[in-house]
XYZ file of C-alpha atoms in Angstrom:
176
model
C 122.225 62.549 124.643
C 124.885 63.779 122.240
C 122.101 65.132 120.038
C 120.698 67.092 122.527
C 124.118 68.724 123.650
C 124.372 69.958 119.926
C 120.774 71.051 119.298
C 120.420 73.070 122.849
C 123.275 75.232 121.920
C 122.299 75.727 118.474
C 118.586 76.237 119.637
C 120.011 79.148 121.892
C 122.169 80.957 119.649
C 119.097 81.138 116.951
C 117.262 82.466 119.643
C 119.575 85.192 120.653
C 120.423 85.916 116.569
C 116.340 86.318 116.516
C 116.510 88.845 119.527
C 119.243 90.806 117.792
C 117.596 91.166 114.660
C 114.302 91.890 115.905
C 115.592 94.642 117.902
C 117.649 96.153 114.936
C 114.469 95.484 112.726
C 112.555 97.468 114.982
C 114.915 100.325 115.717
C 115.475 100.957 111.694
C 111.870 100.806 110.574
C 108.683 102.736 110.969
C 106.760 99.553 110.992
C 106.237 97.336 114.057
C 107.749 93.773 114.059
C 105.278 91.211 113.105
C 105.983 87.468 114.280
C 103.719 84.965 113.058
C 100.891 87.592 112.440
C 101.356 89.217 116.081
C 102.901 92.614 116.574
C 104.409 93.449 120.225
C 103.711 97.420 120.479
C 105.325 99.470 123.512
C 102.428 101.812 124.861
C 103.947 105.234 125.264
C 101.058 107.255 126.458
C 98.474 106.900 129.210
C 95.480 107.385 126.851
C 94.138 103.931 127.529
C 94.518 104.045 131.241
C 93.073 101.933 133.207
C 93.061 99.013 130.589
C 96.777 99.571 130.331
C 99.361 102.669 130.589
C 102.705 103.744 129.192
C 105.523 101.158 129.706
C 103.225 98.036 128.874
C 103.147 95.870 126.015
C 100.301 95.290 123.818
C 100.180 92.169 121.501
C 97.967 93.037 118.361
C 96.834 90.581 115.611
C 96.009 91.807 112.003
C 92.245 91.144 111.566
C 89.592 91.649 109.191
C 87.892 94.972 109.532
C 84.770 93.329 109.024
C 85.004 91.419 112.285
C 85.781 94.471 114.525
C 82.828 95.679 116.699
C 82.271 98.510 118.799
C 84.387 98.289 122.121
C 87.051 96.639 120.697
C 90.547 98.177 121.045
C 92.546 98.590 117.750
C 95.809 100.118 116.833
C 95.723 102.096 113.965
C 97.818 104.710 111.717
C 96.841 108.343 112.131
C 97.540 111.020 109.592
C 101.140 111.380 110.402
C 101.873 107.371 110.125
C 102.240 107.202 114.045
C 100.526 104.086 115.695
C 97.910 104.975 118.196
C 95.927 102.539 120.130
C 92.527 103.614 121.206
C 88.810 101.787 121.621
C 85.984 101.791 118.788
C 83.000 103.850 119.948
C 81.341 103.339 117.174
C 81.095 102.021 113.437
C 79.473 103.453 110.341
C 79.038 102.499 106.920
C 79.623 105.191 104.476
C 79.797 104.556 100.465
C 80.390 100.839 101.355
C 83.124 101.428 103.496
C 83.390 100.639 107.346
C 84.438 103.694 109.272
C 85.583 103.401 112.712
C 85.544 106.316 115.258
C 87.985 105.809 118.054
C 88.447 107.251 121.642
C 90.955 106.780 124.301
C 89.486 105.536 127.642
C 91.490 108.118 129.581
C 90.929 110.855 126.939
C 88.237 113.365 127.556
C 86.990 113.823 123.885
C 86.984 111.459 120.937
C 89.596 111.143 118.047
C 89.008 113.873 115.291
C 90.242 111.384 112.717
C 88.181 108.708 110.947
C 89.637 105.625 110.782
C 89.307 103.304 107.805
C 90.162 99.557 107.168
C 93.303 100.530 105.639
C 94.558 102.546 108.807
C 94.105 99.388 110.739
C 97.267 97.556 111.958
C 95.558 95.117 114.529
C 93.236 94.486 117.109
C 94.751 94.280 120.962
C 94.686 90.685 122.092
C 96.549 91.156 125.539
C 98.804 93.263 127.338
C 101.926 92.716 129.307
C 102.457 95.188 132.072
C 105.597 97.344 132.110
C 107.482 95.116 129.641
C 108.047 97.836 127.241
C 110.522 99.370 129.652
C 112.443 96.511 129.358
C 112.149 96.388 125.638
C 112.925 100.168 125.260
C 116.051 99.733 127.529
C 117.419 96.835 125.290
C 117.361 99.108 122.505
C 119.982 101.569 123.775
C 123.353 100.680 123.797
C 123.788 99.975 127.806
C 120.737 97.634 127.296
C 121.795 95.981 124.210
C 125.272 95.664 126.315
C 123.768 93.875 129.140
C 120.850 91.989 127.595
C 122.613 90.689 124.320
C 126.199 91.105 124.235
C 127.308 90.170 127.646
C 125.197 86.806 127.695
C 126.367 86.036 124.085
C 129.863 86.608 125.142
C 129.398 84.664 128.325
C 127.874 81.755 126.072
C 130.931 81.576 123.589
C 133.269 81.633 126.618
C 131.530 78.699 128.097
C 131.239 76.784 125.000
C 135.061 77.330 124.363
C 135.932 76.160 127.904
C 133.976 73.118 127.378
C 135.841 72.176 124.041
C 139.103 72.804 125.734
C 138.262 71.034 129.049
C 137.082 68.018 126.509
C 140.358 68.200 124.409
C 142.629 68.261 127.616
C 140.613 65.221 128.861
C 141.270 63.461 125.620
C 144.995 64.320 125.767
C 145.191 62.788 128.996
C 143.168 59.728 127.994
C 145.864 59.218 125.017
C 148.836 59.595 127.407
C 147.876 56.964 129.698
């Protein structure tokens, strides 16, 4: 029981610290945060409706370009180094290199840019509807306060209260 009382709070603090670090890492970096090879990305446009829409979070994973096929949804960097997530419409072999042609499901025309293996950030595994709005909110000052600072402060206050309560009980026990 004693081990559980010590391990659970330490695990909670570690988890909160990981969340804080991941938020700061994703804010200060142009590259998405990678956790065990998985990259959570927030969808910013409706180019892939009805598969997913703005505000959804997609989870991608790095994959070998040789394993990709037509119909796969991939995230890739365009010429401006922005991340785009579209479906592969065709794959062509040119000079020993695979080239991928993509299109957003909700777009009228295919993407002009040809994608190579070096441009690909990952393949979409699944998505979580509307989670991106919460993620973007927590990156702002009010969201950071509500979802990080207040719970952490509450946890610290509760821990201090429990310690003081324990000390008070011990003092009463030694007096009697």
